[in-house]
Amino acid sequence: MTAAERSDADLLRAHAAGDAFAFEELVRRHRDRLWAVALRTTRDRDEAADALQDALISAYKAAGSFRGDSAVTTWLHRIVVNACLDRMRRRQTRATVQLPEEGPHEPADSRDRVAERDTRMVVEEALGQLPAEQRAAIVLVDVEGWSVAETAVMLGVPEGTVKSRCARGRARLAVLLGHLRNPDEPAPVAPRSSGGPGTGPSSREEAR
Amino acid sequence: MTADERRTGPPTGHSDLDTLADLHAGVLEGRSAERVREHVDGCPQCAATLEALDAVQGQLHSLPAPAMPAAVAARLDAALADLRTDRPARTGATAADPEDELARARLRRGRRLSRAVVAAAAAVVVIAAGGAIASVVGGGGTSETTSGAGGQAAGAPAPPQSAVPGAKSAEGGSLANDSARPAVPDYDRASLRAALPTIAAQGAVPQATSVESPTVRAACATSIPGAQGALRAAQRIRYEGRPAYVFVYADGDRLTGFVVTETCGSAPGRPATVLDTVS
């Protein structure tokens, strides 16, 4: 009904047709997610900000060439992820880890809260140890929840490549996060301590 | 089956982690997938590995979205606003009506002034956010030097979080600085109607940073009752002597200007008070 309810595709078309504000509205809708992807891909706030800005400027100029065979969000993500990976390739920057924690100030409260935050930091740091392209696939599929097909378009690779990057990345993370032992280490001997009476079959424990 | 495992897995007889991760991610197909799955069904250790991969996915999925720092948001807004103001107007540029020609000449003059204002306003936002380069703009200078300062600041490392509220107040406070700004065009009903095509062609003339803020503008634009079509321009004007904004919408060929009170720009969330509708 009003201008605010236009779809993403409407906004992009309107932008290409000369609407002065459509692009900014489009960006406003998606920039938080784009930021999250840029930050997690580059692992560096300044790099992420530069990449996002470069990407949005290219998107602004390239809007006329958007053919609509993917969703506008997919197209935007593709441009942003490419800008991030390009920058990282060019600069070969080794990530300084400085992720989230600047969100709303959580009071220094319950132990659970602290533990939860610590766990997140551990996961973020583990993510940072993956190679950039593996990490981008994991961020898009597992963190952001895009489908393999959408991610393949965003990364400009076949779906099979997305799947195997995800497979490699998850395997590595499972070890880094302590779910699995390093496969290069010698086989285990001691089983984990018992999960308590009435829990799963003993075979679970033997498995470790 | 056991022989197959020995071929694909490590000496323990289990599938290796990569193979299981491939199965888990759907990389394996047909026979090879079947073979690994059959093994996993009877092997608690491999089943536990698949569970571990599920757990990893769960942890990744529950990571909170990092908020975009306000300084980054301000920088993006400024970059996009720059693009917009540099963009050649596409509407009305081919009209050959002499009256239009006059109006355009008038607007070209206004536009040059307003460019300087944009640069200055962008610099103000950056200064407020960054603080560090205040002296550059304090020296005044031409629009080139101020916009250069803005560009430089944009490339600098993110300013400290504590500076962020300053960025907001610079944005919201623009109305108070009005007296220092170049004259805002004054319209009455007839002259505004005549100027609608040129205003629309001009897009945004950022005579006020409040209308420049996409957030504020969106809040204002969406609160205009009866607005239809595509927002073409938002400009600060005076309407019959009083400070106002005009939002120009294009619905097909029809342009409509909604004149709203200046509070629309300073109080996001409040419905716009429409002073007049001109089309």
GROMACS .gro file of N, CA and C in nm, chain B residues 115-168:
model
  162
  323ARG      N    1   2.519   2.087  -0.221
  323ARG     CA    2   2.631   1.992  -0.220
  323ARG      C    3   2.729   2.024  -0.107
  324ALA      N    4   2.756   2.155  -0.097
  324ALA     CA    5   2.848   2.196   0.009
  324ALA      C    6   2.791   2.159   0.144
  325VAL      N    7   2.660   2.174   0.155
  325VAL     CA    8   2.596   2.140   0.281
  325VAL      C    9   2.608   1.992   0.309
  326VAL      N   10   2.590   1.911   0.205
  326VAL     CA   11   2.601   1.766   0.225
  326VAL      C   12   2.738   1.733   0.277
  327ALA      N   13   2.838   1.788   0.210
  327ALA     CA   14   2.974   1.756   0.249
  327ALA      C   15   2.995   1.796   0.394
  328ALA      N   16   2.950   1.916   0.426
  328ALA     CA   17   2.968   1.964   0.562
  328ALA      C   18   2.891   1.876   0.660
  329ALA      N   19   2.769   1.841   0.622
  329ALA     CA   20   2.687   1.760   0.711
  329ALA      C   21   2.749   1.624   0.730
  330ALA      N   22   2.798   1.565   0.620
  330ALA     CA   23   2.861   1.434   0.630
  330ALA      C   24   2.982   1.444   0.722
  331ALA      N   25   3.057   1.553   0.705
  331ALA     CA   26   3.174   1.570   0.788
  331ALA      C   27   3.133   1.583   0.934
  332VAL      N   28   3.025   1.653   0.958
  332VAL     CA   29   2.979   1.670   1.096
  332VAL      C   30   2.949   1.536   1.158
  333VAL      N   31   2.880   1.451   1.082
  333VAL     CA   32   2.845   1.320   1.135
  333VAL      C   33   2.972   1.241   1.167
  334VAL      N   34   3.066   1.247   1.072
  334VAL     CA   35   3.190   1.172   1.090
  334VAL      C   36   3.267   1.226   1.210
  335ILE      N   37   3.272   1.357   1.220
  335ILE     CA   38   3.343   1.417   1.334
  335ILE      C   39   3.279   1.372   1.463
  336ALA      N   40   3.147   1.383   1.466
  336ALA     CA   41   3.077   1.347   1.589
  336ALA      C   42   3.108   1.203   1.622
  337ALA      N   43   3.118   1.119   1.519
  337ALA     CA   44   3.145   0.978   1.544
  337ALA      C   45   3.291   0.957   1.579
  338GLY      N   46   3.378   1.028   1.511
  338GLY     CA   47   3.519   1.000   1.529
  338GLY      C   48   3.588   1.090   1.628
  339GLY      N   49   3.549   1.216   1.630
  339GLY     CA   50   3.609   1.308   1.725
  339GLY      C   51   3.750   1.350   1.689
  340ALA      N   52   3.825   1.259   1.632
  340ALA     CA   53   3.969   1.280   1.616
  340ALA      C   54   4.004   1.391   1.519
  341ILE      N   55   3.920   1.414   1.419
  341ILE     CA   56   3.961   1.508   1.316
  341ILE      C   57   3.882   1.638   1.323
  342ALA      N   58   3.834   1.668   1.440
  342ALA     CA   59   3.752   1.787   1.457
  342ALA      C   60   3.825   1.912   1.407
  343SER      N   61   3.955   1.914   1.426
  343SER     CA   62   4.029   2.034   1.391
  343SER      C   63   4.024   2.061   1.241
  344VAL      N   64   4.017   1.958   1.160
  344VAL     CA   65   4.014   1.974   1.016
  344VAL      C   66   3.894   2.058   0.974
  345VAL      N   67   3.779   2.024   1.030
  345VAL     CA   68   3.660   2.095   0.991
  345VAL      C   69   3.648   2.226   1.065
  346GLY      N   70   3.704   2.231   1.180
  346GLY     CA   71   3.704   2.356   1.256
  346GLY      C   72   3.765   2.468   1.175
  347GLY      N   73   3.857   2.434   1.085
  347GLY     CA   74   3.920   2.533   1.001
  347GLY      C   75   3.832   2.582   0.888
  348GLY      N   76   3.713   2.528   0.878
  348GLY     CA   77   3.621   2.571   0.773
  348GLY      C   78   3.661   2.512   0.641
  349GLY      N   79   3.701   2.594   0.545
  349GLY     CA   80   3.748   2.542   0.417
  349GLY      C   81   3.636   2.522   0.318
  350THR      N   82   3.674   2.481   0.198
  350THR     CA   83   3.577   2.463   0.092
  350THR      C   84   3.508   2.330   0.109
  351SER      N   85   3.407   2.308   0.026
  351SER     CA   86   3.337   2.181   0.035
  351SER      C   87   3.430   2.066  -0.001
  352GLU      N   88   3.526   2.091  -0.092
  352GLU     CA   89   3.619   1.983  -0.128
  352GLU      C   90   3.699   1.937  -0.008
  353THR      N   91   3.750   2.037   0.067
  353THR     CA   92   3.834   1.992   0.178
  353THR      C   93   3.750   1.924   0.285
  354THR      N   94   3.630   1.972   0.305
  354THR     CA   95   3.553   1.906   0.409
  354THR      C   96   3.514   1.767   0.368
  355SER      N   97   3.476   1.750   0.241
  355SER     CA   98   3.436   1.615   0.201
  355SER      C   99   3.558   1.525   0.197
  356GLY      N  100   3.675   1.584   0.166
  356GLY     CA  101   3.796   1.504   0.172
  356GLY      C  102   3.821   1.453   0.313
  357ALA      N  103   3.797   1.541   0.407
  357ALA     CA  104   3.816   1.499   0.546
  357ALA      C  105   3.722   1.386   0.581
  358GLY      N  106   3.599   1.397   0.531
  358GLY     CA  107   3.502   1.293   0.557
  358GLY      C  108   3.548   1.161   0.501
  359GLY      N  109   3.600   1.166   0.377
  359GLY     CA  110   3.644   1.043   0.312
  359GLY      C  111   3.757   0.979   0.387
  360GLN      N  112   3.847   1.063   0.432
  360GLN     CA  113   3.961   1.012   0.505
  360GLN      C  114   3.916   0.943   0.634
  361ALA      N  115   3.823   1.009   0.699
  361ALA     CA  116   3.776   0.953   0.825
  361ALA      C  117   3.709   0.819   0.802
  362ALA      N  118   3.641   0.808   0.686
  362ALA     CA  119   3.570   0.684   0.659
  362ALA      C  120   3.668   0.568   0.649
  363GLY      N  121   3.789   0.596   0.602
  363GLY     CA  122   3.885   0.488   0.588
  363GLY      C  123   3.959   0.458   0.718
  364ALA      N  124   3.944   0.543   0.816
  364ALA     CA  125   4.017   0.526   0.942
  364ALA      C  126   3.954   0.416   1.026
  365PRO      N  127   4.029   0.366   1.121
  365PRO     CA  128   3.975   0.261   1.208
  365PRO      C  129   3.848   0.306   1.278
  366ALA      N  130   3.766   0.211   1.313
  366ALA     CA  131   3.638   0.245   1.376
  366ALA      C  132   3.662   0.324   1.503
  367PRO      N  133   3.586   0.430   1.518
  367PRO     CA  134   3.600   0.511   1.638
  367PRO      C  135   3.547   0.438   1.759
  368PRO      N  136   3.586   0.484   1.877
  368PRO     CA  137   3.538   0.417   1.998
  368PRO      C  138   3.387   0.426   2.010
  369GLN      N  139   3.331   0.327   2.072
  369GLN     CA  140   3.186   0.319   2.090
  369GLN      C  141   3.130   0.441   2.161
  370SER      N  142   3.209   0.495   2.253
  370SER     CA  143   3.157   0.602   2.337
  370SER      C  144   3.120   0.725   2.255
  371ALA      N  145   3.176   0.736   2.134
  371ALA     CA  146   3.148   0.854   2.054
  371ALA      C  147   3.014   0.846   1.984
  372VAL      N  148   2.953   0.728   1.988
  372VAL     CA  149   2.834   0.706   1.909
  372VAL      C  150   2.715   0.798   1.937
  373PRO      N  151   2.684   0.821   2.063
  373PRO     CA  152   2.569   0.910   2.088
  373PRO      C  153   2.587   1.046   2.021
  374GLY      N  154   2.710   1.088   2.007
  374GLY     CA  155   2.738   1.215   1.941
  374GLY      C  156   2.688   1.215   1.798
  375ALA      N  157   2.704   1.102   1.729
  375ALA     CA  158   2.661   1.091   1.591
  375ALA      C  159   2.512   1.113   1.584
  376LYS      N  160   2.443   1.058   1.680
  376LYS     CA  161   2.298   1.071   1.679
  376LYS      C  162   2.257   1.215   1.702
   0.00000   0.00000   0.00000
